[in-house]
Coordinates of C-alpha atoms in Angstrom, one line a residue:
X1311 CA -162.8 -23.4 67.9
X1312 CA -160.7 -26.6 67.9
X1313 CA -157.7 -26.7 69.4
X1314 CA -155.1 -27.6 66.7
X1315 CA -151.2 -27.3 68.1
X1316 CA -150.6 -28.3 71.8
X1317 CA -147.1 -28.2 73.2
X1318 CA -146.0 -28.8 76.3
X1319 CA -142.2 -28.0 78.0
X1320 CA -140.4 -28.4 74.8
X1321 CA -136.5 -28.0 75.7
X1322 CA -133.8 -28.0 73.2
X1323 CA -129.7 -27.5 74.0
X1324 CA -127.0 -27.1 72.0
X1325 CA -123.3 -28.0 73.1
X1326 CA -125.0 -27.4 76.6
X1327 CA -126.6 -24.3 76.0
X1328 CA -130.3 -24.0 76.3
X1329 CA -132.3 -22.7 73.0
X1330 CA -135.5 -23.5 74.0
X1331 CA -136.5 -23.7 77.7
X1332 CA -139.8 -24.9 78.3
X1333 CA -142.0 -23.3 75.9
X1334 CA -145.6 -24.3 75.8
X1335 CA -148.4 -22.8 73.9
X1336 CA -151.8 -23.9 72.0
X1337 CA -152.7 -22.7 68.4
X1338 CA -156.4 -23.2 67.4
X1339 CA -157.4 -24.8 63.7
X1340 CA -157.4 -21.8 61.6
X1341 CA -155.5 -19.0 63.5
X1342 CA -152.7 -17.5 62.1
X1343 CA -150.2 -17.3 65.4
X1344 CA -147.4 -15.3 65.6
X1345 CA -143.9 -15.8 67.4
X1346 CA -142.6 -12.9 68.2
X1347 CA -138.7 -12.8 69.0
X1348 CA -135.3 -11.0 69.2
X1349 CA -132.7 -12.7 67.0
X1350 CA -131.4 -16.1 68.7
X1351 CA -134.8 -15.8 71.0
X1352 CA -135.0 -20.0 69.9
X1353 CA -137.8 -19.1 67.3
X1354 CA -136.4 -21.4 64.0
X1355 CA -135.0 -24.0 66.9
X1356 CA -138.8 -24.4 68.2
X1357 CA -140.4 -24.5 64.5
X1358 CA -138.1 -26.7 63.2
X1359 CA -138.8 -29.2 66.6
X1360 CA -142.4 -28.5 65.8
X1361 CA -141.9 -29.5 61.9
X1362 CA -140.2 -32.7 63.5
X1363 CA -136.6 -31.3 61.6
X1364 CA -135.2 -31.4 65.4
X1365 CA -135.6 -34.2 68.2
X1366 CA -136.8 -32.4 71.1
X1367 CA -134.4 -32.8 74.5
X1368 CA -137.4 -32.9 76.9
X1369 CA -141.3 -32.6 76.5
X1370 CA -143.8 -33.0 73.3
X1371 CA -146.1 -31.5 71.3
X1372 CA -149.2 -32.5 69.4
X1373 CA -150.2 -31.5 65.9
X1374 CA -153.8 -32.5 64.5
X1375 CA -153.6 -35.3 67.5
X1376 CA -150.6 -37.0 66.3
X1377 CA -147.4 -36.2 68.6
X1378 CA -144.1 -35.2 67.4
X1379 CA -142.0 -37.6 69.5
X1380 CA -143.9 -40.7 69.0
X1381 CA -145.8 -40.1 65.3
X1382 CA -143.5 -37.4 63.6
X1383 CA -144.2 -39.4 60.0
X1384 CA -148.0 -38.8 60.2
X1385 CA -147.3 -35.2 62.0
X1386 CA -144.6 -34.9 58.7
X1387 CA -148.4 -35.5 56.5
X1388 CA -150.4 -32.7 57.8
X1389 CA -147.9 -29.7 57.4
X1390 CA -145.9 -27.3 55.4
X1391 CA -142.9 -25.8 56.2
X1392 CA -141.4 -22.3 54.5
X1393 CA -137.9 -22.0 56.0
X1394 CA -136.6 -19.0 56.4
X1395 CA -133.3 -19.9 53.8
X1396 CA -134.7 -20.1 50.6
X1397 CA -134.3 -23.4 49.3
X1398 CA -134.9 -23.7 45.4
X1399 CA -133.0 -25.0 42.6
X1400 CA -132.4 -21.7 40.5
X1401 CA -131.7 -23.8 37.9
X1402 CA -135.1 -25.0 37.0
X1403 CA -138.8 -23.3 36.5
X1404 CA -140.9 -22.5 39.1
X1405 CA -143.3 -24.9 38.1
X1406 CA -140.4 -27.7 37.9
X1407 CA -139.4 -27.3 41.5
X1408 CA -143.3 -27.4 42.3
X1409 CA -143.2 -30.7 40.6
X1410 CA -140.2 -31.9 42.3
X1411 CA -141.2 -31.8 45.6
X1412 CA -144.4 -32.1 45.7
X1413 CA -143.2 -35.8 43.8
X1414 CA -140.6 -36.3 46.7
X1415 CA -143.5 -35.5 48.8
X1416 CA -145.4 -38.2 47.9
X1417 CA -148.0 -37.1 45.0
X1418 CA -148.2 -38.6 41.9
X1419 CA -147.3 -36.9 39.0
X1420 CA -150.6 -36.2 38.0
X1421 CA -151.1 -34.6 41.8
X1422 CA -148.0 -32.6 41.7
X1423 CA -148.8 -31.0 38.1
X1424 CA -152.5 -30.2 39.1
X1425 CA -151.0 -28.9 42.4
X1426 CA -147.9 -26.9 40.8
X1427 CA -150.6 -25.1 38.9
X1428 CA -152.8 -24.0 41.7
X1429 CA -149.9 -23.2 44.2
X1430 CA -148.1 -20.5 41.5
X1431 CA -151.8 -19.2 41.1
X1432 CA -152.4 -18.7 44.9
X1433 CA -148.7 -16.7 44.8
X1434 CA -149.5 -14.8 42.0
X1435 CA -146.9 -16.6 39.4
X1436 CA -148.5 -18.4 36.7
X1437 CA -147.3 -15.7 33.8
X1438 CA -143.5 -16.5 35.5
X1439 CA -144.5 -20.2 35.8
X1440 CA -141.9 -21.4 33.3
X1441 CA -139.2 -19.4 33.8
X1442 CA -135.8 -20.2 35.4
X1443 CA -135.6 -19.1 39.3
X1444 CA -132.1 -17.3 38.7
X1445 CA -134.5 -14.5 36.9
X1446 CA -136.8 -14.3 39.6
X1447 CA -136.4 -11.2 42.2
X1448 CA -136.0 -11.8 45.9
X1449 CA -139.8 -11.5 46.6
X1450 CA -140.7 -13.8 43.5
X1451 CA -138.4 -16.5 44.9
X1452 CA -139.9 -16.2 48.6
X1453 CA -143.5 -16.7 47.2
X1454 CA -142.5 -19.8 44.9
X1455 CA -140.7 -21.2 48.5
X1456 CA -144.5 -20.4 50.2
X1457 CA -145.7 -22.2 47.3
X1458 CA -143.5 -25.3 47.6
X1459 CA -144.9 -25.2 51.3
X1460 CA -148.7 -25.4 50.5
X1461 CA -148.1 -28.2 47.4
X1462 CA -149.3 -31.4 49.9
X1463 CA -152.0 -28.6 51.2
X1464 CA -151.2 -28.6 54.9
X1465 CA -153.5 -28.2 57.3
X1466 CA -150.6 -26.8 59.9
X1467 CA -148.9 -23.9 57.6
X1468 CA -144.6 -22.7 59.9
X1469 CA -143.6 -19.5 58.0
X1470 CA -140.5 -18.7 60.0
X1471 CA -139.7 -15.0 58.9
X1472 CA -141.4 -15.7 55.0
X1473 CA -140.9 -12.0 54.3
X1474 CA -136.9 -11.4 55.0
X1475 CA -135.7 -8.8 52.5
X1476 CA -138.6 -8.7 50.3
X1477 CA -140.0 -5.6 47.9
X1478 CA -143.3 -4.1 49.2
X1479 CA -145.5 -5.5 46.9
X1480 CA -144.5 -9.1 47.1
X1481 CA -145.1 -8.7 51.0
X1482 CA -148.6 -7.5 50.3
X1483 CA -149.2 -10.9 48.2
X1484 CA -147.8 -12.6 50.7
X1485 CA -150.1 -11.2 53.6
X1486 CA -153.2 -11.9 51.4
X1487 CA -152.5 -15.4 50.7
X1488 CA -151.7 -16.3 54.6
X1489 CA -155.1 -14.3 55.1
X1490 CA -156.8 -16.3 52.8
X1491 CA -155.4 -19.7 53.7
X1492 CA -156.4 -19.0 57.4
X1493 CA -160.1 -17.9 55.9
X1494 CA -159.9 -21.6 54.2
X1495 CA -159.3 -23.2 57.5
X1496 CA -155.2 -23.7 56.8
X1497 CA -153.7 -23.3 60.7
X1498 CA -150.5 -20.9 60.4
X1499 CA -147.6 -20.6 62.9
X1500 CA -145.8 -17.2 61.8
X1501 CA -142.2 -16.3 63.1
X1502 CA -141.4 -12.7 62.9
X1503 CA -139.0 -10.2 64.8
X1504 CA -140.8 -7.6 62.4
X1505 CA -143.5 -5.9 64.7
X1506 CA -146.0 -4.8 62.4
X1507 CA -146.1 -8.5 60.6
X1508 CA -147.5 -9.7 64.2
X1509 CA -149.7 -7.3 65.1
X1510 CA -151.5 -7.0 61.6
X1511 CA -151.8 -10.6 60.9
X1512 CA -152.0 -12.7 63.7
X1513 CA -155.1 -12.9 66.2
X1514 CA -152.8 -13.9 69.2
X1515 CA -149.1 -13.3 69.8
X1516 CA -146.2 -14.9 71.8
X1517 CA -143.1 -12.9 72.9
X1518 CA -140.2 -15.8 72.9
X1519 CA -136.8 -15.0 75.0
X1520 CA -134.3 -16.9 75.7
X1521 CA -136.6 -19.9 74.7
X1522 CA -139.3 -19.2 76.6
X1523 CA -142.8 -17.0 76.2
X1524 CA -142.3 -14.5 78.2
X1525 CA -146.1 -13.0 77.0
X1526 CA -148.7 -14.5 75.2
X1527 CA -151.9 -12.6 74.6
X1528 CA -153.8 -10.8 71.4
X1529 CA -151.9 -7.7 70.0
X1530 CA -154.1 -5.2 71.9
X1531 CA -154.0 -7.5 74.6
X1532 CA -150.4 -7.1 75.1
X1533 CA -150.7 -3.3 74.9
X1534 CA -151.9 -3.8 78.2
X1535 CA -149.0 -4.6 79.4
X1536 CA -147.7 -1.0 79.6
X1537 CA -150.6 0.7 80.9
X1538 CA -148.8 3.9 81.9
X1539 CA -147.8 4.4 78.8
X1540 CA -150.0 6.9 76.0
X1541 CA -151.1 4.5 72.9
X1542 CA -148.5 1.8 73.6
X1543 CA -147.7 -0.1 70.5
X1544 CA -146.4 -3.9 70.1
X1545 CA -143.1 -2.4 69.5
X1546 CA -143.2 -1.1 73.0
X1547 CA -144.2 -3.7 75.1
X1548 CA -141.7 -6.3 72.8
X1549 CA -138.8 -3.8 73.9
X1550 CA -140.1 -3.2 77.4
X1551 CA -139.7 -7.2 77.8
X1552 CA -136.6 -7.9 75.6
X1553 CA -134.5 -4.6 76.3
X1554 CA -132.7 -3.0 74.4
X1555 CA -129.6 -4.6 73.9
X1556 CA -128.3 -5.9 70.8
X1557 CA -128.9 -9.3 69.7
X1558 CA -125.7 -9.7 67.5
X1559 CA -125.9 -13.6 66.5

């Protein structure tokens, strides 16, 4: 399989403090890849560097062949991004904040309605299409965000934590449409620090600390990594190499 997402000693610091220290990794066209990470691990700080939100300090990183440091506008063409803050106006429709930015995206408006269309049907919204987000429950509003990520249909797909206080059910929708979008050849980055999201979805994991993987392997690959241990599970192994301390950020 191609090789989609190359980086290479990315560091980022704020006011002196490293949050990413040297993190390197390759992501194939097509897999969905998860980063796995305690709170303040330097997951958002390396998506958004990877989105080209963020300068990076030191290093680079190539998406689709196009490098973040020296082509972040065409890098900027080829993917979506689904922040973890919602960001919607509640004030209009779902479909009108499809239209808006997939126009300030560049599509015409032609493009963005055809688009707003088939994005709310790939979340499961087209019955709520016209209604006003202030309605909409916290899982509605995630899945118009993840539609507002796929409207320019990017090939490189950063959820960072896309499932954050959501109902059952609208996590289940939310699985199937990064399943199918990886089926359709879509290449997916996934941040989580919610162990089962990894080790369901994604065909390889990284464990992120302190900026840097500190293991990168398939799920039951990383079970490996406790081999004493009767039917280790990802939670294990993430707390056998983050501890147990309390991440209060």
């Amino acid at each position: 399989m191609a090789q989609f997402v190359s980086a290479t000693q990315l560091h980022k610091s704020f006011d002196g403090q490293p949050a990413v220290n040297g993190f390197s990794l390759t992501i194939d066209e097509g897999e969905i890849f998860g980063l796995l990470g305690p709170n303040g691990a330097g997951k958002t700080t390396t998506i958004r560097m990877l989105a080209t939100v963020l300068a990076p300090d030191a290093g680079d990183a190539h998406i689709g062949g196009h490098s973040i440091v020296s082509a972040p506008r065409e890098v900027r063409r080829i993917i979506g991004l689904c922040p973890q803050d919602i960001a919607l106006y509640e004030d209009m429709s779902a479909r009108d904040n499809l239209l808006f930015f997939g126009r300030m995206g560049g599509l015409t408006l032609r493009e963005a309605r055809t688009r707003a269309v088939e994005c709310l049907e790939t979340v499961n919204l087209t019955a709520r299409a016209d209604e006003r987000v202030a309605r909409f429950s916290g899982g509605m509003k995630r899945r118009v965000n993840l539609a507002i990520a796929l409207v320019n249909r990017p090939r490189l797909l950063f959820l960072d934590e896309p499932t954050v206080g959501v109902d059952p059910q609208s996590r289940a929708s939310i699985y199937d449409t990064i399943r199918a979008l990886a089926h359709g050849g879509t290449t997916v980055l996934y941040t989580t620090h919610y162990i089962e999201e990894a080790e369901n979805l994604c065909s390889r994991v990284a464990i992120i600390d302190a900026g840097r993987i500190i293991a990168l392997d398939t799920p039951e690959g990383l079970h490996g990594l406790l081999p004493d241990a009767e039917r280790p599970t990802l939670e294990d192994v993430f707390l056998h190499l983050t501890g147990r301390t309390l991440r209060d950020v």
